[in-house]
Amino acid sequence: MKSKIHRCNCRKIWSIQNRKKKITAKSILLNGNWKTEVKPERRLDPKGFVITNDTQDIITDPPFELLKQFKKATKLIYNKNTVEFNFKFGEFLWFAEDGSCYLLNRLDKM
């Protein structure tokens, strides 16, 4: 089932939403494939989301030991003026508590 992940800046949390439920978390590890989706045609509030089809790959508030298996590669950046991301798809993402989103590489695959 398709899940959208986005930042709720007013509450300083991440939100995971699909057609059945909505979950919030301080940080999220997306341990699988993802892609971005933008909605520039929305007249009042254009938005961008990270999408995954595998909800079992979403780990809310991951333990530090799990994050040690990865190395930060670069940031995923959303430009709300142009309604686009700097990357369109990938394999691992970490949505940090400070609101940043990082592309990750597994240490055992480097």
PDB file of N, CA and C in Angstrom:
ATOM      1  N   MET A   1       0.843  -1.166   0.000  1.00  0.00           N
ATOM      2  CA  MET A   1       0.000   0.000   0.000  1.00  0.00           C
ATOM      3  C   MET A   1       0.900   1.245   0.000  1.00  0.00           C
ATOM      4  N   LYS A   2       0.550   2.209  -0.793  1.00  0.00           N
ATOM      5  CA  LYS A   2       1.330   3.436  -0.937  1.00  0.00           C
ATOM      6  C   LYS A   2       1.246   4.286   0.325  1.00  0.00           C
ATOM      7  N   SER A   3       2.409   4.675   0.851  1.00  0.00           N
ATOM      8  CA  SER A   3       2.484   5.543   2.021  1.00  0.00           C
ATOM      9  C   SER A   3       3.247   6.809   1.667  1.00  0.00           C
ATOM     10  N   LYS A   4       2.748   7.945   2.144  1.00  0.00           N
ATOM     11  CA  LYS A   4       3.398   9.239   1.937  1.00  0.00           C
ATOM     12  C   LYS A   4       4.074   9.655   3.234  1.00  0.00           C
ATOM     13  N   ILE A   5       5.289  10.157   3.124  1.00  0.00           N
ATOM     14  CA  ILE A   5       6.019  10.661   4.281  1.00  0.00           C
ATOM     15  C   ILE A   5       6.307  12.131   4.037  1.00  0.00           C
ATOM     16  N   HIS A   6       5.983  12.953   5.024  1.00  0.00           N
ATOM     17  CA  HIS A   6       6.267  14.380   4.903  1.00  0.00           C
ATOM     18  C   HIS A   6       6.483  14.970   6.286  1.00  0.00           C
ATOM     19  N   ARG A   7       6.983  16.185   6.322  1.00  0.00           N
ATOM     20  CA  ARG A   7       7.299  16.877   7.575  1.00  0.00           C
ATOM     21  C   ARG A   7       6.160  17.806   7.965  1.00  0.00           C
ATOM     22  N   CYS A   8       5.746  17.735   9.205  1.00  0.00           N
ATOM     23  CA  CYS A   8       4.791  18.681   9.768  1.00  0.00           C
ATOM     24  C   CYS A   8       5.611  19.672  10.589  1.00  0.00           C
ATOM     25  N   ASN A   9       5.995  20.794   9.984  1.00  0.00           N
ATOM     26  CA  ASN A   9       6.882  21.743  10.652  1.00  0.00           C
ATOM     27  C   ASN A   9       6.238  22.424  11.850  1.00  0.00           C
ATOM     28  N   CYS A  10       4.934  22.587  11.838  1.00  0.00           N
ATOM     29  CA  CYS A  10       4.275  23.249  12.968  1.00  0.00           C
ATOM     30  C   CYS A  10       4.416  22.428  14.251  1.00  0.00           C
ATOM     31  N   ARG A  11       4.420  21.100  14.127  1.00  0.00           N
ATOM     32  CA  ARG A  11       4.555  20.223  15.293  1.00  0.00           C
ATOM     33  C   ARG A  11       5.946  19.621  15.417  1.00  0.00           C
ATOM     34  N   LYS A  12       6.804  19.878  14.417  1.00  0.00           N
ATOM     35  CA  LYS A  12       8.185  19.378  14.381  1.00  0.00           C
ATOM     36  C   LYS A  12       8.250  17.856  14.466  1.00  0.00           C
ATOM     37  N   ILE A  13       7.409  17.198  13.657  1.00  0.00           N
ATOM     38  CA  ILE A  13       7.398  15.737  13.579  1.00  0.00           C
ATOM     39  C   ILE A  13       7.233  15.305  12.123  1.00  0.00           C
ATOM     40  N   TRP A  14       7.554  14.043  11.865  1.00  0.00           N
ATOM     41  CA  TRP A  14       7.341  13.438  10.557  1.00  0.00           C
ATOM     42  C   TRP A  14       6.002  12.722  10.573  1.00  0.00           C
ATOM     43  N   SER A  15       5.343  12.702   9.425  1.00  0.00           N
ATOM     44  CA  SER A  15       4.043  12.069   9.309  1.00  0.00           C
ATOM     45  C   SER A  15       4.083  11.019   8.202  1.00  0.00           C
ATOM     46  N   ILE A  16       3.562   9.837   8.511  1.00  0.00           N
ATOM     47  CA  ILE A  16       3.437   8.742   7.543  1.00  0.00           C
ATOM     48  C   ILE A  16       1.946   8.532   7.349  1.00  0.00           C
ATOM     49  N   GLN A  17       1.508   8.613   6.105  1.00  0.00           N
ATOM     50  CA  GLN A  17       0.073   8.546   5.859  1.00  0.00           C
ATOM     51  C   GLN A  17      -0.226   7.651   4.664  1.00  0.00           C
ATOM     52  N   ASN A  18      -1.215   6.771   4.840  1.00  0.00           N
ATOM     53  CA  ASN A  18      -1.760   6.023   3.712  1.00  0.00           C
ATOM     54  C   ASN A  18      -3.274   6.117   3.800  1.00  0.00           C
ATOM     55  N   ARG A  19      -3.973   5.393   2.973  1.00  0.00           N
ATOM     56  CA  ARG A  19      -5.434   5.568   2.942  1.00  0.00           C
ATOM     57  C   ARG A  19      -6.133   4.999   4.166  1.00  0.00           C
ATOM     58  N   LYS A  20      -5.417   4.207   4.984  1.00  0.00           N
ATOM     59  CA  LYS A  20      -6.045   3.613   6.161  1.00  0.00           C
ATOM     60  C   LYS A  20      -5.668   4.286   7.475  1.00  0.00           C
ATOM     61  N   LYS A  21      -4.448   4.835   7.575  1.00  0.00           N
ATOM     62  CA  LYS A  21      -4.033   5.406   8.860  1.00  0.00           C
ATOM     63  C   LYS A  21      -2.958   6.470   8.678  1.00  0.00           C
ATOM     64  N   LYS A  22      -2.730   7.199   9.780  1.00  0.00           N
ATOM     65  CA  LYS A  22      -1.702   8.229   9.830  1.00  0.00           C
ATOM     66  C   LYS A  22      -0.904   8.020  11.110  1.00  0.00           C
ATOM     67  N   ILE A  23       0.428   7.990  10.984  1.00  0.00           N
ATOM     68  CA  ILE A  23       1.330   7.791  12.116  1.00  0.00           C
ATOM     69  C   ILE A  23       2.306   8.957  12.140  1.00  0.00           C
ATOM     70  N   THR A  24       2.680   9.394  13.335  1.00  0.00           N
ATOM     71  CA  THR A  24       3.695  10.434  13.455  1.00  0.00           C
ATOM     72  C   THR A  24       4.873   9.884  14.249  1.00  0.00           C
ATOM     73  N   ALA A  25       6.059  10.461  13.987  1.00  0.00           N
ATOM     74  CA  ALA A  25       7.273  10.023  14.677  1.00  0.00           C
ATOM     75  C   ALA A  25       8.294  11.153  14.668  1.00  0.00           C
ATOM     76  N   LYS A  26       9.206  11.104  15.638  1.00  0.00           N
ATOM     77  CA  LYS A  26      10.278  12.101  15.683  1.00  0.00           C
ATOM     78  C   LYS A  26      11.301  11.861  14.587  1.00  0.00           C
ATOM     79  N   SER A  27      11.601  10.592  14.308  1.00  0.00           N
ATOM     80  CA  SER A  27      12.518  10.240  13.221  1.00  0.00           C
ATOM     81  C   SER A  27      12.036   8.952  12.567  1.00  0.00           C
ATOM     82  N   ILE A  28      12.470   8.754  11.322  1.00  0.00           N
ATOM     83  CA  ILE A  28      12.031   7.592  10.544  1.00  0.00           C
ATOM     84  C   ILE A  28      13.216   7.071   9.744  1.00  0.00           C
ATOM     85  N   LEU A  29      13.362   5.753   9.706  1.00  0.00           N
ATOM     86  CA  LEU A  29      14.311   5.107   8.812  1.00  0.00           C
ATOM     87  C   LEU A  29      13.499   4.387   7.751  1.00  0.00           C
ATOM     88  N   LEU A  30      13.746   4.723   6.505  1.00  0.00           N
ATOM     89  CA  LEU A  30      13.093   4.051   5.384  1.00  0.00           C
ATOM     90  C   LEU A  30      14.109   3.066   4.828  1.00  0.00           C
ATOM     91  N   ASN A  31      13.945   1.805   5.190  1.00  0.00           N
ATOM     92  CA  ASN A  31      14.897   0.743   4.887  1.00  0.00           C
ATOM     93  C   ASN A  31      14.456  -0.010   3.642  1.00  0.00           C
ATOM     94  N   GLY A  32      14.352   0.715   2.539  1.00  0.00           N
ATOM     95  CA  GLY A  32      13.908   0.112   1.291  1.00  0.00           C
ATOM     96  C   GLY A  32      13.769   1.162   0.206  1.00  0.00           C
ATOM     97  N   ASN A  33      13.169   0.789  -0.894  1.00  0.00           N
ATOM     98  CA  ASN A  33      13.036   1.681  -2.042  1.00  0.00           C
ATOM     99  C   ASN A  33      12.016   2.784  -1.793  1.00  0.00           C
ATOM    100  N   TRP A  34      12.283   3.944  -2.363  1.00  0.00           N
ATOM    101  CA  TRP A  34      11.409   5.096  -2.241  1.00  0.00           C
ATOM    102  C   TRP A  34      11.495   5.924  -3.523  1.00  0.00           C
ATOM    103  N   LYS A  35      10.523   6.788  -3.694  1.00  0.00           N
ATOM    104  CA  LYS A  35      10.547   7.758  -4.792  1.00  0.00           C
ATOM    105  C   LYS A  35       9.852   9.022  -4.310  1.00  0.00           C
ATOM    106  N   THR A  36      10.019  10.086  -5.048  1.00  0.00           N
ATOM    107  CA  THR A  36       9.368  11.336  -4.675  1.00  0.00           C
ATOM    108  C   THR A  36       8.145  11.556  -5.545  1.00  0.00           C
ATOM    109  N   GLU A  37       7.211  12.305  -4.989  1.00  0.00           N
ATOM    110  CA  GLU A  37       5.994  12.666  -5.718  1.00  0.00           C
ATOM    111  C   GLU A  37       5.703  14.128  -5.400  1.00  0.00           C
ATOM    112  N   VAL A  38       5.445  14.904  -6.435  1.00  0.00           N
ATOM    113  CA  VAL A  38       5.125  16.317  -6.232  1.00  0.00           C
ATOM    114  C   VAL A  38       3.738  16.607  -6.774  1.00  0.00           C
ATOM    115  N   LYS A  39       3.097  17.581  -6.164  1.00  0.00           N
ATOM    116  CA  LYS A  39       1.765  18.020  -6.567  1.00  0.00           C
ATOM    117  C   LYS A  39       1.821  19.522  -6.866  1.00  0.00           C
ATOM    118  N   PRO A  40       2.465  19.921  -7.967  1.00  0.00           N
ATOM    119  CA  PRO A  40       2.597  21.350  -8.272  1.00  0.00           C
ATOM    120  C   PRO A  40       1.297  21.993  -8.731  1.00  0.00           C
ATOM    121  N   GLU A  41       0.342  21.181  -9.176  1.00  0.00           N
ATOM    122  CA  GLU A  41      -0.909  21.726  -9.703  1.00  0.00           C
ATOM    123  C   GLU A  41      -1.858  22.203  -8.609  1.00  0.00           C
ATOM    124  N   ARG A  42      -1.559  21.901  -7.349  1.00  0.00           N
ATOM    125  CA  ARG A  42      -2.399  22.393  -6.258  1.00  0.00           C
ATOM    126  C   ARG A  42      -2.267  23.908  -6.182  1.00  0.00           C
ATOM    127  N   ARG A  43      -3.352  24.596  -6.370  1.00  0.00           N
ATOM    128  CA  ARG A  43      -3.335  26.050  -6.499  1.00  0.00           C
ATOM    129  C   ARG A  43      -2.880  26.760  -5.229  1.00  0.00           C
ATOM    130  N   LEU A  44      -3.393  26.363  -4.090  1.00  0.00           N
ATOM    131  CA  LEU A  44      -3.106  27.084  -2.862  1.00  0.00           C
ATOM    132  C   LEU A  44      -1.879  26.578  -2.112  1.00  0.00           C
ATOM    133  N   ASP A  45      -1.618  25.290  -2.170  1.00  0.00           N
ATOM    134  CA  ASP A  45      -0.541  24.734  -1.366  1.00  0.00           C
ATOM    135  C   ASP A  45       0.145  23.578  -2.096  1.00  0.00           C
ATOM    136  N   PRO A  46       1.033  23.868  -3.063  1.00  0.00           N
ATOM    137  CA  PRO A  46       1.742  22.777  -3.745  1.00  0.00           C
ATOM    138  C   PRO A  46       2.608  22.010  -2.744  1.00  0.00           C
ATOM    139  N   LYS A  47       2.689  20.697  -2.915  1.00  0.00           N
ATOM    140  CA  LYS A  47       3.392  19.870  -1.945  1.00  0.00           C
ATOM    141  C   LYS A  47       4.279  18.838  -2.613  1.00  0.00           C
ATOM    142  N   GLY A  48       5.225  18.328  -1.818  1.00  0.00           N
ATOM    143  CA  GLY A  48       6.086  17.236  -2.233  1.00  0.00           C
ATOM    144  C   GLY A  48       6.139  16.187  -1.142  1.00  0.00           C
ATOM    145  N   PHE A  49       6.214  14.918  -1.536  1.00  0.00           N
ATOM    146  CA  PHE A  49       6.203  13.805  -0.596  1.00  0.00           C
ATOM    147  C   PHE A  49       7.263  12.796  -0.988  1.00  0.00           C
ATOM    148  N   VAL A  50       7.661  11.984  -0.014  1.00  0.00           N
ATOM    149  CA  VAL A  50       8.423  10.771  -0.283  1.00  0.00           C
ATOM    150  C   VAL A  50       7.422   9.634  -0.214  1.00  0.00           C
ATOM    151  N   ILE A  51       7.465   8.758  -1.218  1.00  0.00           N
ATOM    152  CA  ILE A  51       6.496   7.668  -1.347  1.00  0.00           C
ATOM    153  C   ILE A  51       7.213   6.323  -1.259  1.00  0.00           C
ATOM    154  N   THR A  52       6.606   5.386  -0.542  1.00  0.00           N
ATOM    155  CA  THR A  52       7.053   3.997  -0.565  1.00  0.00           C
ATOM    156  C   THR A  52       5.825   3.103  -0.676  1.00  0.00           C
ATOM    157  N   ASN A  53       5.986   1.983  -1.347  1.00  0.00           N
ATOM    158  CA  ASN A  53       4.883   1.032  -1.474  1.00  0.00           C
ATOM    159  C   ASN A  53       4.981  -0.100  -0.455  1.00  0.00           C
ATOM    160  N   ASP A  54       6.092  -0.160   0.271  1.00  0.00           N
ATOM    161  CA  ASP A  54       6.311  -1.237   1.233  1.00  0.00           C
ATOM    162  C   ASP A  54       6.318  -0.677   2.645  1.00  0.00           C
ATOM    163  N   THR A  55       5.185  -0.750   3.332  1.00  0.00           N
ATOM    164  CA  THR A  55       5.088  -0.184   4.678  1.00  0.00           C
ATOM    165  C   THR A  55       5.966  -0.934   5.684  1.00  0.00           C
ATOM    166  N   GLN A  56       6.328  -2.182   5.399  1.00  0.00           N
ATOM    167  CA  GLN A  56       7.195  -2.920   6.314  1.00  0.00           C
ATOM    168  C   GLN A  56       8.609  -2.356   6.320  1.00  0.00           C
ATOM    169  N   ASP A  57       8.962  -1.524   5.342  1.00  0.00           N
ATOM    170  CA  ASP A  57      10.284  -0.904   5.280  1.00  0.00           C
ATOM    171  C   ASP A  57      10.383   0.373   6.113  1.00  0.00           C
ATOM    172  N   ILE A  58       9.287   0.828   6.697  1.00  0.00           N
ATOM    173  CA  ILE A  58       9.271   2.064   7.477  1.00  0.00           C
ATOM    174  C   ILE A  58       9.488   1.723   8.950  1.00  0.00           C
ATOM    175  N   ILE A  59      10.550   2.289   9.532  1.00  0.00           N
ATOM    176  CA  ILE A  59      10.866   2.064  10.940  1.00  0.00           C
ATOM    177  C   ILE A  59      10.783   3.412  11.648  1.00  0.00           C
ATOM    178  N   THR A  60       9.818   3.559  12.545  1.00  0.00           N
ATOM    179  CA  THR A  60       9.657   4.815  13.276  1.00  0.00           C
ATOM    180  C   THR A  60      10.570   4.838  14.493  1.00  0.00           C
ATOM    181  N   ASP A  61      11.144   5.998  14.752  1.00  0.00           N
ATOM    182  CA  ASP A  61      12.071   6.210  15.870  1.00  0.00           C
ATOM    183  C   ASP A  61      13.073   5.060  15.986  1.00  0.00           C
ATOM    184  N   PRO A  62      13.902   4.857  14.938  1.00  0.00           N
ATOM    185  CA  PRO A  62      14.830   3.717  14.920  1.00  0.00           C
ATOM    186  C   PRO A  62      15.885   3.837  16.018  1.00  0.00           C
ATOM    187  N   PRO A  63      16.318   2.708  16.599  1.00  0.00           N
ATOM    188  CA  PRO A  63      17.379   2.744  17.609  1.00  0.00           C
ATOM    189  C   PRO A  63      18.719   3.133  16.977  1.00  0.00           C
ATOM    190  N   PHE A  64      19.585   3.716  17.782  1.00  0.00           N
ATOM    191  CA  PHE A  64      20.890   4.177  17.304  1.00  0.00           C
ATOM    192  C   PHE A  64      21.709   3.033  16.713  1.00  0.00           C
ATOM    193  N   GLU A  65      21.599   1.831  17.273  1.00  0.00           N
ATOM    194  CA  GLU A  65      22.356   0.671  16.789  1.00  0.00           C
ATOM    195  C   GLU A  65      22.000   0.346  15.339  1.00  0.00           C
ATOM    196  N   LEU A  66      20.753   0.533  14.991  1.00  0.00           N
ATOM    197  CA  LEU A  66      20.318   0.285  13.613  1.00  0.00           C
ATOM    198  C   LEU A  66      20.879   1.346  12.667  1.00  0.00           C
ATOM    199  N   LEU A  67      20.895   2.588  13.104  1.00  0.00           N
ATOM    200  CA  LEU A  67      21.421   3.673  12.268  1.00  0.00           C
ATOM    201  C   LEU A  67      22.929   3.557  12.052  1.00  0.00           C
ATOM    202  N   LYS A  68      23.641   2.867  12.964  1.00  0.00           N
ATOM    203  CA  LYS A  68      25.087   2.701  12.820  1.00  0.00           C
ATOM    204  C   LYS A  68      25.446   1.812  11.632  1.00  0.00           C
ATOM    205  N   GLN A  69      24.472   1.092  11.065  1.00  0.00           N
ATOM    206  CA  GLN A  69      24.730   0.243   9.897  1.00  0.00           C
ATOM    207  C   GLN A  69      24.804   1.061   8.607  1.00  0.00           C
ATOM    208  N   PHE A  70      24.539   2.376   8.703  1.00  0.00           N
ATOM    209  CA  PHE A  70      24.477   3.230   7.525  1.00  0.00           C
ATOM    210  C   PHE A  70      25.438   4.407   7.650  1.00  0.00           C
ATOM    211  N   LYS A  71      25.772   4.960   6.497  1.00  0.00           N
ATOM    212  CA  LYS A  71      26.569   6.179   6.432  1.00  0.00           C
ATOM    213  C   LYS A  71      25.769   7.218   5.659  1.00  0.00           C
ATOM    214  N   LYS A  72      25.717   8.446   6.183  1.00  0.00           N
ATOM    215  CA  LYS A  72      25.016   9.524   5.487  1.00  0.00           C
ATOM    216  C   LYS A  72      25.743   9.835   4.185  1.00  0.00           C
ATOM    217  N   ALA A  73      25.002   9.879   3.093  1.00  0.00           N
ATOM    218  CA  ALA A  73      25.597  10.198   1.795  1.00  0.00           C
ATOM    219  C   ALA A  73      25.409  11.683   1.481  1.00  0.00           C
ATOM    220  N   THR A  74      24.179  12.123   1.438  1.00  0.00           N
ATOM    221  CA  THR A  74      23.854  13.518   1.145  1.00  0.00           C
ATOM    222  C   THR A  74      22.437  13.802   1.616  1.00  0.00           C
ATOM    223  N   LYS A  75      22.043  15.050   1.573  1.00  0.00           N
ATOM    224  CA  LYS A  75      20.694  15.424   1.994  1.00  0.00           C
ATOM    225  C   LYS A  75      19.722  15.340   0.834  1.00  0.00           C
ATOM    226  N   LEU A  76      18.507  14.949   1.150  1.00  0.00           N
ATOM    227  CA  LEU A  76      17.392  15.060   0.215  1.00  0.00           C
ATOM    228  C   LEU A  76      16.774  16.428   0.476  1.00  0.00           C
ATOM    229  N   ILE A  77      16.748  17.261  -0.543  1.00  0.00           N
ATOM    230  CA  ILE A  77      16.287  18.635  -0.374  1.00  0.00           C
ATOM    231  C   ILE A  77      15.061  18.877  -1.236  1.00  0.00           C
ATOM    232  N   TYR A  78      14.043  19.473  -0.616  1.00  0.00           N
ATOM    233  CA  TYR A  78      12.816  19.842  -1.312  1.00  0.00           C
ATOM    234  C   TYR A  78      12.796  21.355  -1.473  1.00  0.00           C
ATOM    235  N   ASN A  79      12.625  21.807  -2.705  1.00  0.00           N
ATOM    236  CA  ASN A  79      12.531  23.232  -2.992  1.00  0.00           C
ATOM    237  C   ASN A  79      11.056  23.563  -3.159  1.00  0.00           C
ATOM    238  N   LYS A  80      10.487  24.259  -2.176  1.00  0.00           N
ATOM    239  CA  LYS A  80       9.050  24.523  -2.238  1.00  0.00           C
ATOM    240  C   LYS A  80       8.691  25.609  -3.238  1.00  0.00           C
ATOM    241  N   ASN A  81       9.666  26.403  -3.691  1.00  0.00           N
ATOM    242  CA  ASN A  81       9.376  27.416  -4.712  1.00  0.00           C
ATOM    243  C   ASN A  81       9.195  26.794  -6.094  1.00  0.00           C
ATOM    244  N   THR A  82      10.042  25.819  -6.411  1.00  0.00           N
ATOM    245  CA  THR A  82       9.935  25.145  -7.710  1.00  0.00           C
ATOM    246  C   THR A  82       9.176  23.826  -7.616  1.00  0.00           C
ATOM    247  N   VAL A  83       8.816  23.411  -6.411  1.00  0.00           N
ATOM    248  CA  VAL A  83       8.097  22.163  -6.117  1.00  0.00           C
ATOM    249  C   VAL A  83       8.825  20.980  -6.757  1.00  0.00           C
ATOM    250  N   GLU A  84      10.095  20.784  -6.308  1.00  0.00           N
ATOM    251  CA  GLU A  84      10.875  19.644  -6.799  1.00  0.00           C
ATOM    252  C   GLU A  84      11.917  19.230  -5.769  1.00  0.00           C
ATOM    253  N   PHE A  85      12.363  17.976  -5.875  1.00  0.00           N
ATOM    254  CA  PHE A  85      13.397  17.421  -5.021  1.00  0.00           C
ATOM    255  C   PHE A  85      14.703  17.342  -5.793  1.00  0.00           C
ATOM    256  N   ASN A  86      15.830  17.286  -5.073  1.00  0.00           N
ATOM    257  CA  ASN A  86      17.117  17.141  -5.745  1.00  0.00           C
ATOM    258  C   ASN A  86      17.387  15.696  -6.168  1.00  0.00           C
ATOM    259  N   PHE A  87      16.652  14.711  -5.637  1.00  0.00           N
ATOM    260  CA  PHE A  87      16.728  13.314  -6.069  1.00  0.00           C
ATOM    261  C   PHE A  87      15.310  12.805  -6.278  1.00  0.00           C
ATOM    262  N   LYS A  88      15.116  11.902  -7.219  1.00  0.00           N
ATOM    263  CA  LYS A  88      13.772  11.392  -7.539  1.00  0.00           C
ATOM    264  C   LYS A  88      13.471  10.034  -6.905  1.00  0.00           C
ATOM    265  N   PHE A  89      14.512   9.231  -6.620  1.00  0.00           N
ATOM    266  CA  PHE A  89      14.306   7.893  -6.063  1.00  0.00           C
ATOM    267  C   PHE A  89      15.593   7.408  -5.408  1.00  0.00           C
ATOM    268  N   GLY A  90      15.484   6.326  -4.647  1.00  0.00           N
ATOM    269  CA  GLY A  90      16.659   5.752  -4.003  1.00  0.00           C
ATOM    270  C   GLY A  90      16.285   4.540  -3.184  1.00  0.00           C
ATOM    271  N   GLU A  91      17.217   4.138  -2.295  1.00  0.00           N
ATOM    272  CA  GLU A  91      16.977   2.924  -1.530  1.00  0.00           C
ATOM    273  C   GLU A  91      16.821   3.155  -0.026  1.00  0.00           C
ATOM    274  N   PHE A  92      17.666   3.952   0.596  1.00  0.00           N
ATOM    275  CA  PHE A  92      17.586   4.147   2.043  1.00  0.00           C
ATOM    276  C   PHE A  92      17.492   5.633   2.363  1.00  0.00           C
ATOM    277  N   LEU A  93      16.631   5.994   3.309  1.00  0.00           N
ATOM    278  CA  LEU A  93      16.486   7.383   3.759  1.00  0.00           C
ATOM    279  C   LEU A  93      16.358   7.417   5.270  1.00  0.00           C
ATOM    280  N   TRP A  94      16.916   8.471   5.858  1.00  0.00           N
ATOM    281  CA  TRP A  94      16.725   8.713   7.281  1.00  0.00           C
ATOM    282  C   TRP A  94      16.138  10.100   7.451  1.00  0.00           C
ATOM    283  N   PHE A  95      14.962  10.156   8.035  1.00  0.00           N
ATOM    284  CA  PHE A  95      14.280  11.402   8.345  1.00  0.00           C
ATOM    285  C   PHE A  95      14.654  11.745   9.788  1.00  0.00           C
ATOM    286  N   ALA A  96      15.551  12.698   9.974  1.00  0.00           N
ATOM    287  CA  ALA A  96      16.111  13.013  11.289  1.00  0.00           C
ATOM    288  C   ALA A  96      15.165  13.883  12.108  1.00  0.00           C
ATOM    289  N   GLU A  97      15.407  13.915  13.414  1.00  0.00           N
ATOM    290  CA  GLU A  97      14.574  14.695  14.338  1.00  0.00           C
ATOM    291  C   GLU A  97      14.634  16.187  14.049  1.00  0.00           C
ATOM    292  N   ASP A  98      15.767  16.661  13.508  1.00  0.00           N
ATOM    293  CA  ASP A  98      15.919  18.102  13.259  1.00  0.00           C
ATOM    294  C   ASP A  98      15.218  18.563  11.976  1.00  0.00           C
ATOM    295  N   GLY A  99      14.554  17.648  11.267  1.00  0.00           N
ATOM    296  CA  GLY A  99      13.833  18.011  10.051  1.00  0.00           C
ATOM    297  C   GLY A  99      14.596  17.737   8.776  1.00  0.00           C
ATOM    298  N   SER A 100      15.856  17.320   8.884  1.00  0.00           N
ATOM    299  CA  SER A 100      16.657  16.983   7.708  1.00  0.00           C
ATOM    300  C   SER A 100      16.334  15.573   7.241  1.00  0.00           C
ATOM    301  N   CYS A 101      16.592  15.340   5.972  1.00  0.00           N
ATOM    302  CA  CYS A 101      16.376  14.024   5.389  1.00  0.00           C
ATOM    303  C   CYS A 101      17.655  13.629   4.652  1.00  0.00           C
ATOM    304  N   TYR A 102      18.216  12.472   4.982  1.00  0.00           N
ATOM    305  CA  TYR A 102      19.502  12.053   4.436  1.00  0.00           C
ATOM    306  C   TYR A 102      19.376  10.779   3.613  1.00  0.00           C
ATOM    307  N   LEU A 103      20.033  10.757   2.462  1.00  0.00           N
ATOM    308  CA  LEU A 103      20.201   9.528   1.706  1.00  0.00           C
ATOM    309  C   LEU A 103      21.299   8.742   2.410  1.00  0.00           C
ATOM    310  N   LEU A 104      21.101   7.442   2.542  1.00  0.00           N
ATOM    311  CA  LEU A 104      22.037   6.593   3.275  1.00  0.00           C
ATOM    312  C   LEU A 104      22.632   5.533   2.375  1.00  0.00           C
ATOM    313  N   ASN A 105      23.837   5.099   2.747  1.00  0.00           N
ATOM    314  CA  ASN A 105      24.485   3.939   2.139  1.00  0.00           C
ATOM    315  C   ASN A 105      24.732   2.926   3.239  1.00  0.00           C
ATOM    316  N   ARG A 106      24.486   1.647   2.946  1.00  0.00           N
ATOM    317  CA  ARG A 106      24.784   0.591   3.933  1.00  0.00           C
ATOM    318  C   ARG A 106      26.286   0.431   4.020  1.00  0.00           C
ATOM    319  N   LEU A 107      26.802   0.307   5.231  1.00  0.00           N
ATOM    320  CA  LEU A 107      28.241   0.166   5.417  1.00  0.00           C
ATOM    321  C   LEU A 107      28.758  -1.157   4.862  1.00  0.00           C
ATOM    322  N   ASP A 108      27.962  -2.235   4.921  1.00  0.00           N
ATOM    323  CA  ASP A 108      28.413  -3.520   4.413  1.00  0.00           C
ATOM    324  C   ASP A 108      28.423  -3.594   2.886  1.00  0.00           C
ATOM    325  N   LYS A 109      27.830  -2.620   2.190  1.00  0.00           N
ATOM    326  CA  LYS A 109      27.834  -2.616   0.728  1.00  0.00           C
ATOM    327  C   LYS A 109      28.844  -1.631   0.141  1.00  0.00           C
ATOM    328  N   MET A 110      29.590  -0.950   1.004  1.00  0.00           N
ATOM    329  CA  MET A 110      30.557   0.044   0.530  1.00  0.00           C
ATOM    330  C   MET A 110      31.891  -0.587   0.248  1.00  0.00           C
TER     331      MET A 110
END
